Coordinates of C-alpha atoms and ligand atoms in Angstrom, one line a residue:
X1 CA -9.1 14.5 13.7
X2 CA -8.1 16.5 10.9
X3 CA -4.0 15.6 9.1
X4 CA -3.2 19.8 10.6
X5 CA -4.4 19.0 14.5
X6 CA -3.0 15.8 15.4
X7 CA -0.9 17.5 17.5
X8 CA -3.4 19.0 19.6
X9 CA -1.7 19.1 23.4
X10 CA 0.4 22.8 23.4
X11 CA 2.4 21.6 25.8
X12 CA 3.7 18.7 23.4
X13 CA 3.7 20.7 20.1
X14 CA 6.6 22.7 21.4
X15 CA 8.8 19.6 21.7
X16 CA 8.3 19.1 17.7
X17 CA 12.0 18.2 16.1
X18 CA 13.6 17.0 13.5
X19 CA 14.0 12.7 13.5
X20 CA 17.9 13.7 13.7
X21 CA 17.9 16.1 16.5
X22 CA 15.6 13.2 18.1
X23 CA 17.9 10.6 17.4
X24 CA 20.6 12.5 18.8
X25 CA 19.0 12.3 22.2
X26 CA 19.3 8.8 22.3
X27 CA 23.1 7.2 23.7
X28 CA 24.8 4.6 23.0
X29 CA 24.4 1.2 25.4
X30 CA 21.0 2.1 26.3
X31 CA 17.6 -0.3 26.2
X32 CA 15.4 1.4 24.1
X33 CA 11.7 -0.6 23.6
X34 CA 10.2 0.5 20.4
X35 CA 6.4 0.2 19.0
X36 CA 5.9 -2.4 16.1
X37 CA 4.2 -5.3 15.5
X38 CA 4.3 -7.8 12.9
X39 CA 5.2 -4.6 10.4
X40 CA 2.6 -2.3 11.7
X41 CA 2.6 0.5 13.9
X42 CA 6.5 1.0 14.2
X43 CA 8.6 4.4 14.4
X44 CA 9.9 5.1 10.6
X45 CA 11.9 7.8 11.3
X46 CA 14.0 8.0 14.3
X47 CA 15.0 4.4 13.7
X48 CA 16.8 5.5 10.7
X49 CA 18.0 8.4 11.8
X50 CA 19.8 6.6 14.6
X51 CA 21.3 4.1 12.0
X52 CA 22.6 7.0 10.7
X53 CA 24.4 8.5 13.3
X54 CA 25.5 5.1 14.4
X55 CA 27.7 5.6 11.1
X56 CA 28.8 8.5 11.9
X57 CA 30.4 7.2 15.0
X58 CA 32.1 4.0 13.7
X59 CA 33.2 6.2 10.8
X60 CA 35.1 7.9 14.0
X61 CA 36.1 4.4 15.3
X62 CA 33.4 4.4 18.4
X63 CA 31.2 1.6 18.8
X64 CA 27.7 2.5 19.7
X65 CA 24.8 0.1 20.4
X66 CA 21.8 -0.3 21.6
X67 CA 19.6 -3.0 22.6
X68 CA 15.9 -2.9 21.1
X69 CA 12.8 -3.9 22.4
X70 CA 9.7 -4.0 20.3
X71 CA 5.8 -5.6 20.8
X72 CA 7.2 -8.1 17.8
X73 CA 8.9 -8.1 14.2
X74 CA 9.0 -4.6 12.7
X75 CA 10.6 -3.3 9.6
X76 CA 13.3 -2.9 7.4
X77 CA 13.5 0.9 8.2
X78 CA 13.9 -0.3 12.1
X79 CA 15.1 -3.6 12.5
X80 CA 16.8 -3.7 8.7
X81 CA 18.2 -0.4 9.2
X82 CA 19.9 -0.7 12.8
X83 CA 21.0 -4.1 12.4
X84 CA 23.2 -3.3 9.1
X85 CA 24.9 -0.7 11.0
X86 CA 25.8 -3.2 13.9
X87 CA 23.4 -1.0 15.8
X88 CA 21.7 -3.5 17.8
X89 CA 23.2 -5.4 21.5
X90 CA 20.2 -7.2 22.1
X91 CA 17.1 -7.7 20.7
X92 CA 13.5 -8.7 22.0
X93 CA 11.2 -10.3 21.9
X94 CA 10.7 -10.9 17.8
X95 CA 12.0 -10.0 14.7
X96 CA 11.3 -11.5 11.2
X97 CA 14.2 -9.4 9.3
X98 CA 16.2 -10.6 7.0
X99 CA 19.3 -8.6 8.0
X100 CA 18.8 -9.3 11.8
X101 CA 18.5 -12.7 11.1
X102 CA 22.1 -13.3 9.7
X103 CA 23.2 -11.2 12.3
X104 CA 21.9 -13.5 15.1
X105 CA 22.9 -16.3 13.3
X106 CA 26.5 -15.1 12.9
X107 CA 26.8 -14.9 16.2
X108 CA 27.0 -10.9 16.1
X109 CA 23.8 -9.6 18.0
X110 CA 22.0 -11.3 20.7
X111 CA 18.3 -12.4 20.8
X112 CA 16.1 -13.1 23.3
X113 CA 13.0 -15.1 21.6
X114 CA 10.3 -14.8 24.4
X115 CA 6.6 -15.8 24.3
X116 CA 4.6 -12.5 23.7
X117 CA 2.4 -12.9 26.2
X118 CA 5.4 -13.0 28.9
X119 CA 7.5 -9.9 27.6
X120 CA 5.2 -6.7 29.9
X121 CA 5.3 -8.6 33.0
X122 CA 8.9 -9.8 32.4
X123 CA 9.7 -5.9 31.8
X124 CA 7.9 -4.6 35.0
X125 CA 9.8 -7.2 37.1
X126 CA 13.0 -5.8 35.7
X127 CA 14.2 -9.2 34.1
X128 CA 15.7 -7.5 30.9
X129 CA 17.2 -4.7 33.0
X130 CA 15.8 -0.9 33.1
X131 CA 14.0 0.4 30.4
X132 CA 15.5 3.6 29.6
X133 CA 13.5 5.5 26.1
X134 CA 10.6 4.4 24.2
X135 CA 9.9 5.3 20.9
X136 CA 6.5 5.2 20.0
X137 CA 4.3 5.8 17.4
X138 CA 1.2 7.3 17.5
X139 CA -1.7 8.5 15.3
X140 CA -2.2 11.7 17.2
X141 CA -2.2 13.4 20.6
X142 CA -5.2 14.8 22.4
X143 CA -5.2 18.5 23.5
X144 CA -4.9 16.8 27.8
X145 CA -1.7 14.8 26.0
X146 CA -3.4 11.4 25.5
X147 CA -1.9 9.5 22.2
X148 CA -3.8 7.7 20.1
X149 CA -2.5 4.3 19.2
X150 CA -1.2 3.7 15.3
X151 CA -1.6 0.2 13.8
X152 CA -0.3 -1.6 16.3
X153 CA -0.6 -1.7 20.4
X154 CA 2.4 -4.7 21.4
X155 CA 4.1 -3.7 24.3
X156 CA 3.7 0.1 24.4
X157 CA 1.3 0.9 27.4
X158 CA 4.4 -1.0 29.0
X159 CA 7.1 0.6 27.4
X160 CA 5.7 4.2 28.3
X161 CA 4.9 3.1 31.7
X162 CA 8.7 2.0 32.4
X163 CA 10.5 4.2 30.4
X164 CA 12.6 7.3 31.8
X165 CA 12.2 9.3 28.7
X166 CA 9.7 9.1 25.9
X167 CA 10.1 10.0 21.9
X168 CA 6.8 10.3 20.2
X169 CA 6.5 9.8 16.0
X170 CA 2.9 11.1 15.0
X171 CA 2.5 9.4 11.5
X172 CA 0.4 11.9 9.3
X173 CA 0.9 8.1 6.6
X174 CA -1.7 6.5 9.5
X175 CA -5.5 6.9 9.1
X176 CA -6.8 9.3 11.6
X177 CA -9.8 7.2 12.1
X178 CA -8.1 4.4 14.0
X179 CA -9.0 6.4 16.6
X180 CA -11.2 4.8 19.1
X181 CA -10.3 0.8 17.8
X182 CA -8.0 0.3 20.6
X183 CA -8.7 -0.6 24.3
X184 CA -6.1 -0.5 26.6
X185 CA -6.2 -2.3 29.8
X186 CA -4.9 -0.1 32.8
X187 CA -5.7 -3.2 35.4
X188 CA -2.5 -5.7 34.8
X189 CA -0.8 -6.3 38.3
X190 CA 1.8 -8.4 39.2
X191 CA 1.2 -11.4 41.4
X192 CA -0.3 -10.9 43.7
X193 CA -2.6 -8.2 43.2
X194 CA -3.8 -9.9 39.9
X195 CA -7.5 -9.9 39.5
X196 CA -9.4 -11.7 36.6
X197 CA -9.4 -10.5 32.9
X198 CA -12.7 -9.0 32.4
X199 CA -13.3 -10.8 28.7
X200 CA -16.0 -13.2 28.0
X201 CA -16.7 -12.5 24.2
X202 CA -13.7 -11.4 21.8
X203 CA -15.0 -8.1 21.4
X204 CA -15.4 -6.9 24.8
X205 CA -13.8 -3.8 25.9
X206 CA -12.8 -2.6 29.3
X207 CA -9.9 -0.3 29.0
X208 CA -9.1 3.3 27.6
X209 CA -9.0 4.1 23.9
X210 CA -5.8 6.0 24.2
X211 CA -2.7 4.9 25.8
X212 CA -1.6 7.7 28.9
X213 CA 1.5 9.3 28.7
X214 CA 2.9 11.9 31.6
X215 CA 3.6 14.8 29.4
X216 CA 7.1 15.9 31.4
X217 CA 8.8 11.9 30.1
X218 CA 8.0 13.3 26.4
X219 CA 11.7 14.9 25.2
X220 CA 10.6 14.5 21.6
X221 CA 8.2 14.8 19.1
X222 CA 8.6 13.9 15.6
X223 CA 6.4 14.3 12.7
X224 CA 6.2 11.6 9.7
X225 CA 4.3 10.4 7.2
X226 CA 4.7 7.1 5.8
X227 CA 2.7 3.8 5.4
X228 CA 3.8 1.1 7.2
X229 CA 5.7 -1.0 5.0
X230 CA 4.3 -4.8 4.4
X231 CA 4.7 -6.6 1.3
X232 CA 2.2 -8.2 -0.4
X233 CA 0.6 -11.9 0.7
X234 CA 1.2 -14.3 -2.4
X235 CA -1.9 -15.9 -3.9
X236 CA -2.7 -19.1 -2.3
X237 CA -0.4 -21.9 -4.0
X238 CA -2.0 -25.7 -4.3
X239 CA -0.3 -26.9 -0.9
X240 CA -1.9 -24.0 0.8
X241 CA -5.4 -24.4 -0.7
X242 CA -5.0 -28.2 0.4
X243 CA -4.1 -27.1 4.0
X244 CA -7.3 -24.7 4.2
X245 CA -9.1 -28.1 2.5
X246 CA -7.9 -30.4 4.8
X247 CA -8.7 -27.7 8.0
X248 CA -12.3 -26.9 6.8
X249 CA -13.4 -30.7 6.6
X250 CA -12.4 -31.3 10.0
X251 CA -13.9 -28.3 11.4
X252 CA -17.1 -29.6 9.3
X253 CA -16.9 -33.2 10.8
X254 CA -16.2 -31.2 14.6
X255 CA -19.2 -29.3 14.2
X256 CA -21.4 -32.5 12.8
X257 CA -20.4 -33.9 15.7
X258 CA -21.4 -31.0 18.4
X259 CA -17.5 -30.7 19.2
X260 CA -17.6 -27.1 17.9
X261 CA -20.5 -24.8 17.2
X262 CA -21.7 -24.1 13.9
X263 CA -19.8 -20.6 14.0
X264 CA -16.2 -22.7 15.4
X265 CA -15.2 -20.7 18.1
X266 CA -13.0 -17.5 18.1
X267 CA -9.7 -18.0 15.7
X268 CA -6.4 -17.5 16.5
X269 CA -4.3 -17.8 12.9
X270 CA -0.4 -17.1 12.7
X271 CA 1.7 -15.1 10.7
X272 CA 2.6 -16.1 6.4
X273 CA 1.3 -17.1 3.5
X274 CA -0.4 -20.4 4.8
X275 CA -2.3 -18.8 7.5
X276 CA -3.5 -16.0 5.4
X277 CA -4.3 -18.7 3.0
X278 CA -6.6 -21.0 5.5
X279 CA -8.6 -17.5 6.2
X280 CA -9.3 -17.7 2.6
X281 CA -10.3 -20.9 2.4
X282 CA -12.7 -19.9 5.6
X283 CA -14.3 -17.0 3.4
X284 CA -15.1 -19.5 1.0
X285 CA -16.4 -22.4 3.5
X286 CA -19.9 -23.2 4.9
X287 CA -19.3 -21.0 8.7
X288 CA -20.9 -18.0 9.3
X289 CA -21.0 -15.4 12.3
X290 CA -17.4 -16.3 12.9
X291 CA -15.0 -14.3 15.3
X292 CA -11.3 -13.8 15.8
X293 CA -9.5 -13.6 19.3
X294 CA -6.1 -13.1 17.6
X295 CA -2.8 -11.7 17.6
X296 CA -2.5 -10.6 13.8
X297 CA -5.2 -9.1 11.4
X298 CA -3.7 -10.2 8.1
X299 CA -5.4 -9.8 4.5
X300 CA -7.3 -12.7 4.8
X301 CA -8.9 -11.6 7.8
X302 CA -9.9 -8.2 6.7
X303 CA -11.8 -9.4 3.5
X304 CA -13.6 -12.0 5.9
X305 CA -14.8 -9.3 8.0
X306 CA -15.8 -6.9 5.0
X307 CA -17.9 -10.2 3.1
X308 CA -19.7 -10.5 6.9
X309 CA -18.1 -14.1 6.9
X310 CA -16.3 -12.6 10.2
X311 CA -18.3 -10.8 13.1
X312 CA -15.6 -9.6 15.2
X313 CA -12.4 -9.9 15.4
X314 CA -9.5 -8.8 18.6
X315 CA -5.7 -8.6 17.9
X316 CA -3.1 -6.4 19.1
X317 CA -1.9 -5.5 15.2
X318 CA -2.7 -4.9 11.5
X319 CA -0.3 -6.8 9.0
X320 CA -1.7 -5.7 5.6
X321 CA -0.3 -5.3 2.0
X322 CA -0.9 -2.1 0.7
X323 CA -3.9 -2.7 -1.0
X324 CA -5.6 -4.0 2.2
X325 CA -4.1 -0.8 4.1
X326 CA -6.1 1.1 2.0
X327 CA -9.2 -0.8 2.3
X328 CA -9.2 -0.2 5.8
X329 CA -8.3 3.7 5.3
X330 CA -11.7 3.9 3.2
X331 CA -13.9 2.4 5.2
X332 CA -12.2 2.7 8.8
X333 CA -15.9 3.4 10.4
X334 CA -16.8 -0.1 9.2
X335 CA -14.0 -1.5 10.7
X336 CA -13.9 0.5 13.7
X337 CA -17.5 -1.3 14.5
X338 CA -15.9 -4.6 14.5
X339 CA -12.2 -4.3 15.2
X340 CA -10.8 -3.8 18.6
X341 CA -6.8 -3.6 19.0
X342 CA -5.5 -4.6 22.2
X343 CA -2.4 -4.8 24.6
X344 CA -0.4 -7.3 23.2
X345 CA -0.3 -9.1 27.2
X346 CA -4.1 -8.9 26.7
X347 CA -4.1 -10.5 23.1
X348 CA -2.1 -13.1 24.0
X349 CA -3.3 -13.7 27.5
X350 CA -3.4 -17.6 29.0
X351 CA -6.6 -16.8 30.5
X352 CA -8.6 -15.1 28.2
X353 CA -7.7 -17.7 25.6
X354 CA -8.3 -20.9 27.8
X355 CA -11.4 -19.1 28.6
X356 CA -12.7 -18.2 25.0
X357 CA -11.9 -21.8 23.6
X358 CA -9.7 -20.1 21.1
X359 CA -9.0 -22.3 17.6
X360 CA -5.1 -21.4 17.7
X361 CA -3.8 -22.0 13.7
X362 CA -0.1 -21.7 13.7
X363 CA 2.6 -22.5 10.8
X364 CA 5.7 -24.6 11.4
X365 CA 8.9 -25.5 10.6
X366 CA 8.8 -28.9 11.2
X367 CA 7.1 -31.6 13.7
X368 CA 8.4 -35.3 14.6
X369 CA 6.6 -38.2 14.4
X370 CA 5.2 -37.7 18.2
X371 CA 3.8 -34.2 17.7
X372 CA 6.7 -32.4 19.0
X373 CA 6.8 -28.8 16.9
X374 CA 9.8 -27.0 15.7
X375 CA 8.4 -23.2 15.0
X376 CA 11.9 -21.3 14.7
X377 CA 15.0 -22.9 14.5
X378 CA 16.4 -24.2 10.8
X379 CA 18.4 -27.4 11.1
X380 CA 18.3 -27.0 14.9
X381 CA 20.3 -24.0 15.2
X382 CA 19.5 -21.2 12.9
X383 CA 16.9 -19.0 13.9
X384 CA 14.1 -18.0 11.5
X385 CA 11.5 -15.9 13.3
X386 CA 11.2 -16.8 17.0
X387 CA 8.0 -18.1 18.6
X388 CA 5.7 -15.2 18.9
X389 CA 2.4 -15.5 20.0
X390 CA 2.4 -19.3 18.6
X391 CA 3.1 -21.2 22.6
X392 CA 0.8 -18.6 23.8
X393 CA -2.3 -19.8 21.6
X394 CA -1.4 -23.4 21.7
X395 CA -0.8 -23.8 24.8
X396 CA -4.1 -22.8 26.1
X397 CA -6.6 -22.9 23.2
X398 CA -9.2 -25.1 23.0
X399 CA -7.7 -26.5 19.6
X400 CA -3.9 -26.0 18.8
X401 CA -3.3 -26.6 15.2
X402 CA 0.2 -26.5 13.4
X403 CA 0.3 -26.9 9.3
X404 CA 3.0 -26.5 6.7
X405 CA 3.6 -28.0 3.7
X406 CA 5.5 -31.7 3.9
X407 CA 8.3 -30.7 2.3
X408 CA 10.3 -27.5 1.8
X409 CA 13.4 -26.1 0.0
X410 CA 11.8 -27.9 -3.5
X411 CA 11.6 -31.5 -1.6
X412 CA 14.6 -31.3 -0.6
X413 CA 13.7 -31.3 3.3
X414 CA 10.7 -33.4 4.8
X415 CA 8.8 -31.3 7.6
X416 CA 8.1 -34.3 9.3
X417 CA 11.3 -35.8 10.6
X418 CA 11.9 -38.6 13.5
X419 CA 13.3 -35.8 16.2
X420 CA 12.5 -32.3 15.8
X421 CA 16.1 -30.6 15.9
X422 CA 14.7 -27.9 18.3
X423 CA 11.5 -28.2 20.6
X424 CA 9.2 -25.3 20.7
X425 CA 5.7 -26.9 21.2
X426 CA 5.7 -30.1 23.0
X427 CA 3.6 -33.1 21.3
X428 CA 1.8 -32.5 24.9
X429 CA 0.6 -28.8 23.5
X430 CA 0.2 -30.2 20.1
X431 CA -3.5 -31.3 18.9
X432 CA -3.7 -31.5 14.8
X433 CA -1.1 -31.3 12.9
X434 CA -2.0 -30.3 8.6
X435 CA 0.0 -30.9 5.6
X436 CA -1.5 -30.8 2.2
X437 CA -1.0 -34.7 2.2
X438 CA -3.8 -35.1 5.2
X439 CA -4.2 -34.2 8.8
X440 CA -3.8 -36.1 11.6
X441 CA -6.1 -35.7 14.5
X442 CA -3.9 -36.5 17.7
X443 CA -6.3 -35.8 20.6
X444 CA -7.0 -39.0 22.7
X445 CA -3.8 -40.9 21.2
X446 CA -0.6 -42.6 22.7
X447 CA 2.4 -41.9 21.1
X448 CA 2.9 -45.0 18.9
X449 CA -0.9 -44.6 17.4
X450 CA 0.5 -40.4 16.9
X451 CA 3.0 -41.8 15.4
X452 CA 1.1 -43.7 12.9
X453 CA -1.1 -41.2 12.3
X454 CA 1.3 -38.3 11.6
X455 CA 3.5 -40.3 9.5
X456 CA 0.6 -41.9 7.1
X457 CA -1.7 -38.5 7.1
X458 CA 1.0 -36.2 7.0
X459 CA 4.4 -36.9 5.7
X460 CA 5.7 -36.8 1.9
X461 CA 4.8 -40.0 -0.5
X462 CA 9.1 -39.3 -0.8
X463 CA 10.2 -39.8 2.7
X464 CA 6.8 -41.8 3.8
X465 CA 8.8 -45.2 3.3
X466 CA 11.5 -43.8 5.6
X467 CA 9.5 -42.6 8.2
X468 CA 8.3 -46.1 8.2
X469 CA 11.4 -48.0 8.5
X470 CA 12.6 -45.7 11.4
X471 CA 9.3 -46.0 13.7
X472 CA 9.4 -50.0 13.1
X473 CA 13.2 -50.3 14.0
X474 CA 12.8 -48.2 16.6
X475 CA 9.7 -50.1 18.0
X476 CA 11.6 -53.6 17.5
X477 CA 14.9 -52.2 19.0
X478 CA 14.6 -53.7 22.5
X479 CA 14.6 -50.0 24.0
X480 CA 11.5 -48.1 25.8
X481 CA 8.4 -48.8 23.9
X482 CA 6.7 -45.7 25.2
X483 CA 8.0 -43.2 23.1
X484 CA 10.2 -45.4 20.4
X485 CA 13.4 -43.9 19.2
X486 CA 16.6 -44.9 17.4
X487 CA 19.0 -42.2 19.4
X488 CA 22.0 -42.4 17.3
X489 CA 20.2 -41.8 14.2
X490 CA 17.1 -39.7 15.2
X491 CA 18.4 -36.5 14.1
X492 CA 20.9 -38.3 11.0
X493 CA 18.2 -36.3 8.7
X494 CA 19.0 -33.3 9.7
X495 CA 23.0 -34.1 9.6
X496 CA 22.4 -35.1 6.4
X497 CA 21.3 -32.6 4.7
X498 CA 23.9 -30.3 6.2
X499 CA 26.2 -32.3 4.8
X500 CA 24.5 -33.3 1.0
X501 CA 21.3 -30.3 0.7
X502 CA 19.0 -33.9 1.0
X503 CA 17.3 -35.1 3.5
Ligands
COA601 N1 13.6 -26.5 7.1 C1 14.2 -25.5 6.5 N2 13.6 -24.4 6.0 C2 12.2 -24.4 6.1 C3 11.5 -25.5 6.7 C4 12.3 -26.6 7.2 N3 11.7 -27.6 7.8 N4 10.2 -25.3 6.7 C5 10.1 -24.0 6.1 N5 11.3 -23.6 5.8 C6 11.6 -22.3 5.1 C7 10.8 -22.1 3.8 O1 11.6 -22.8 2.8 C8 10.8 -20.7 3.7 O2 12.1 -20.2 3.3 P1 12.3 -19.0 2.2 O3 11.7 -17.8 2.9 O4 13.7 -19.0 2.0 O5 11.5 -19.5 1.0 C9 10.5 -20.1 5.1 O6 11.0 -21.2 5.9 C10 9.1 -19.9 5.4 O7 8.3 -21.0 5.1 P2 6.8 -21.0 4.4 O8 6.5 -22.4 4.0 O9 6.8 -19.9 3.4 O10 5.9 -20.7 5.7 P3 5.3 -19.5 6.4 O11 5.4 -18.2 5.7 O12 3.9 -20.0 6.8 O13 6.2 -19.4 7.7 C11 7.1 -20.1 9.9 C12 6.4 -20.6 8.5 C13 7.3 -21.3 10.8 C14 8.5 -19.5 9.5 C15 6.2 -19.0 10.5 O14 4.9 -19.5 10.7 C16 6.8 -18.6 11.9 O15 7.7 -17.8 12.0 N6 6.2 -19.1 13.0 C17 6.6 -18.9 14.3 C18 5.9 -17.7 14.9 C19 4.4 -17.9 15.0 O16 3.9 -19.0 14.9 N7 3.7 -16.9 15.1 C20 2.2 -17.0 15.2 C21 1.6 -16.4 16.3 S1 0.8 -15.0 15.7

């Protein structure tokens, strides 16, 4: 498709406006669900238009808000620029922004953190109340009014299904050759009328390559052209290079011992540095033919796929630096071949995963001495990210990994702590947990012997002694010996660095 037709349907062409006029079609106190995905695929200029004349009405003393709903976190032009005009009610199901963040935290916008996997069928039984516009952007539209999805799929099949009204941003910024990567999935049903997911190897399709679209919802269409907007991945630092270490032995030893095929099985790897750092380490390592049954394409995963260290690979969403973005621009027919982009309730579905035997690889904030893993909440309360696809993929892979490094904010904090100060994976969903100290492999094992094992493989030389002191006290305390615990102190770490910045 050529950057002059991507507007081919006439019938759409004559609703072309400006991203103001647009915006000006959206009022205040509705639920709007948005594209976006881990920084990919998200409307860039309607957002910001909005922001904009949310200004103009508090500037007149009217308070006008919206609630957002996206596939996940998006960018600052979205989620940055609506959340510093006090634009935002309610958000779901995702975010990662900065600006959002102390807004939650402050107690000023509400946030709904929901596994991914849930948020389409929890839309289509009405849970978060109607759906009333989606914004959406596409890569083009076909001359019978089909769009072609951008960078990202998340929620929007759902969003343009349940919507009343529909705005459409065709970014000239995105590579006209995605199209034909996606497969969308017009068979999800609610219980029960559910039948079985048709996916037996990650790179099956079964769906349409364009997401449908009754032309008569479409009251907008905006042009734009602008790259989505994700910053660079920092180079692996020592800790992460240890991690991928630490991971790539024991996915050795697994294979050595006919636990895993030499080719592991598809990988699932989470969002950050680390992750993208493990995929390095992977495109160094001894396993070939690999695949990918994951949410996220990051860096890492791209330059596997380009060296042929990665066969195939499903997500629902790019998350590239620039550089990367333009990798995949060039040589989009390459890609194309072995990338497929997916609904983000098909990426992240229970069955497919349990199915596949997925390797899920997710980062942390911290995990207790039994396995128990906090994934969003600083010191218990503050929200970082939410949980994304994390409870999805650990839940119901074949191998749930979580990793961080053992210490954080310059040693002041040890990841591993007695209690986790907010529960988002139970040590029940919890298999291998990585620091650049060791990793301790916690299938087959009671709590006492996870104990053991998390503490001397994983925790800090610093706060090892600790750790120590408060298992042993706790197992000697008279109390249940089952899980050991010293209540009135288990979360005193966490209460003390709130009160001194040390753990
Ligand atoms: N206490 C306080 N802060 C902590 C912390 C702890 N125990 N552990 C990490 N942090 C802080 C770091 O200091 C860093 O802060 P900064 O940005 O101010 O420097 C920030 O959290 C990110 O940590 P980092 O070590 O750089 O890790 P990351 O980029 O791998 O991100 C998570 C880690 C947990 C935030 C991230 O993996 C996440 O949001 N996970 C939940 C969602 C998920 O798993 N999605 C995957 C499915 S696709």
């Amino acid at each position: 498709m050529s950057t002059e037709s991507r507007i081919r349907c006439p019938k759409l062409s004559k609703r072309i406006m400006s991203a103001r006029d647009a915006a000006s079609l959206i009022p205040s106190g509705v639920n709007v669900g948005m594209s976006g995905f881990t920084g990919a695929g998200y409307p860039k200029a309607v957002p910001q238009a909005l922001a904009e004349h949310i200004r103009d009405h508090r500037a007149r003393g009217e308070n006008f808000r919206i609630s957002v709903w996206t596939g996940a976190s998006t960018a600052p032009e979205l989620d940055g620029a609506l959340a510093e005009v006090d634009g935002i009610e309610m958000r779901l199901p995702y975010q990662s922004d900065p600006t959002c963040r102390q807004k939650i935290n402050e107690g000023k916008m509400e946030y709904m953190d929901i596994h991914l996997s849930h948020v389409a069928q929890h839309a289509w039984s009405g849970f978060f109340g109607k759906l009333d516009i989606a914004v959406i952007e596409v890569v083009g539209i076909t001359e019978d009014g089909r769009l072609i999805p951008s960078s990202s799929i998340g929620n929007n099949k759902t969003w343009i299904d349940q919507a009343d009204k529909v705005i459409l941003e065709v970014n000239h910024g995105q590579s006209a050759g995605l199209e034909g990567m996606h497969d969308v999935y017009y068979g999800t049903a609610l219980p029960p009328r559910r039948k079985p997911i048709p996916i037996t190897k990650p790179d099956e399709r079964f769906g349409e390559k364009y997401l449908m679209c009754p032309p008569e919802k479409v009251i907008a269409v905006v042009e734009t052209n602008s790259p989505d907007r994700n910053s660079r991945f920092s180079d692996p630092d020592e800790n992460s290079r240890r991690i991928a270490g630490h991971l790539l032995d024991f996915f050795s030893s697994e294979v050595e011992k006919k636990r895993l095929p030499a080719n592991l099985l598809p990988l699932q790897s989470g969002v950050g540095n680390i992750a993208n750092a493990v995929m390095a380490g992977l495109n160094e390592g001894p396993f070939n033919n690999l695949t990918a049954y994951t949410e996220v394409l990051q860096d890492g995963m791209l330059e596997m796929l380009k060296s042929g260290k990665l066969a195939k690979a499903s997500a629902t969403a790019f998350s590239l630096s620039p550089e990367a973005n333009q990798e995949l621009a060039d040589n989009i027919d390459f890609y194309r071949d072995r990338i497929v982009l997916r609904t983000q309730e098909i990426s992240n579905h229970p069955e497919v995963i349990r199915r596949l035997g997925i390797i899920a690889m997710n980062g942390m904030i911290e995990a207790d001495i039994y396995g128990n893993v906090n994934s969003t909440h600083v010191m218990g309360t503050r929200i970082m990210n939410g949980i994304g696809g994390s409870g999805d993929f650990a839940r119901n892979g074949f191998l749930s990994v979580f990793m961080t490094p053992s210490t954080a904010k310059g040693g002041s904090i040890s990841t591993i702590v007695p209690m986790v100060s907010h529960v988002d994976h139970t040590e029940h969903d919890v298999q291998i947990v990585v620091t650049e100290q060791g990793l301790a492999d916690l299938r087959g094992l009671p709590p006492r012997q996870r104990a053991l094992n998390i503490i001397e493989k994983c925790a800090h030389p610093d706060f090892r002694p600790r750790l120590r002191d408060y298992f042993e006290r706790a197992c000697n305390s008279g109390r249940g010996m089952h899980t050991p615990h010293q209540l009135e102190e288990a979360l005193s770490w966490h209460h003390r660095y709130e009160e001194t910045g040390q753990m």
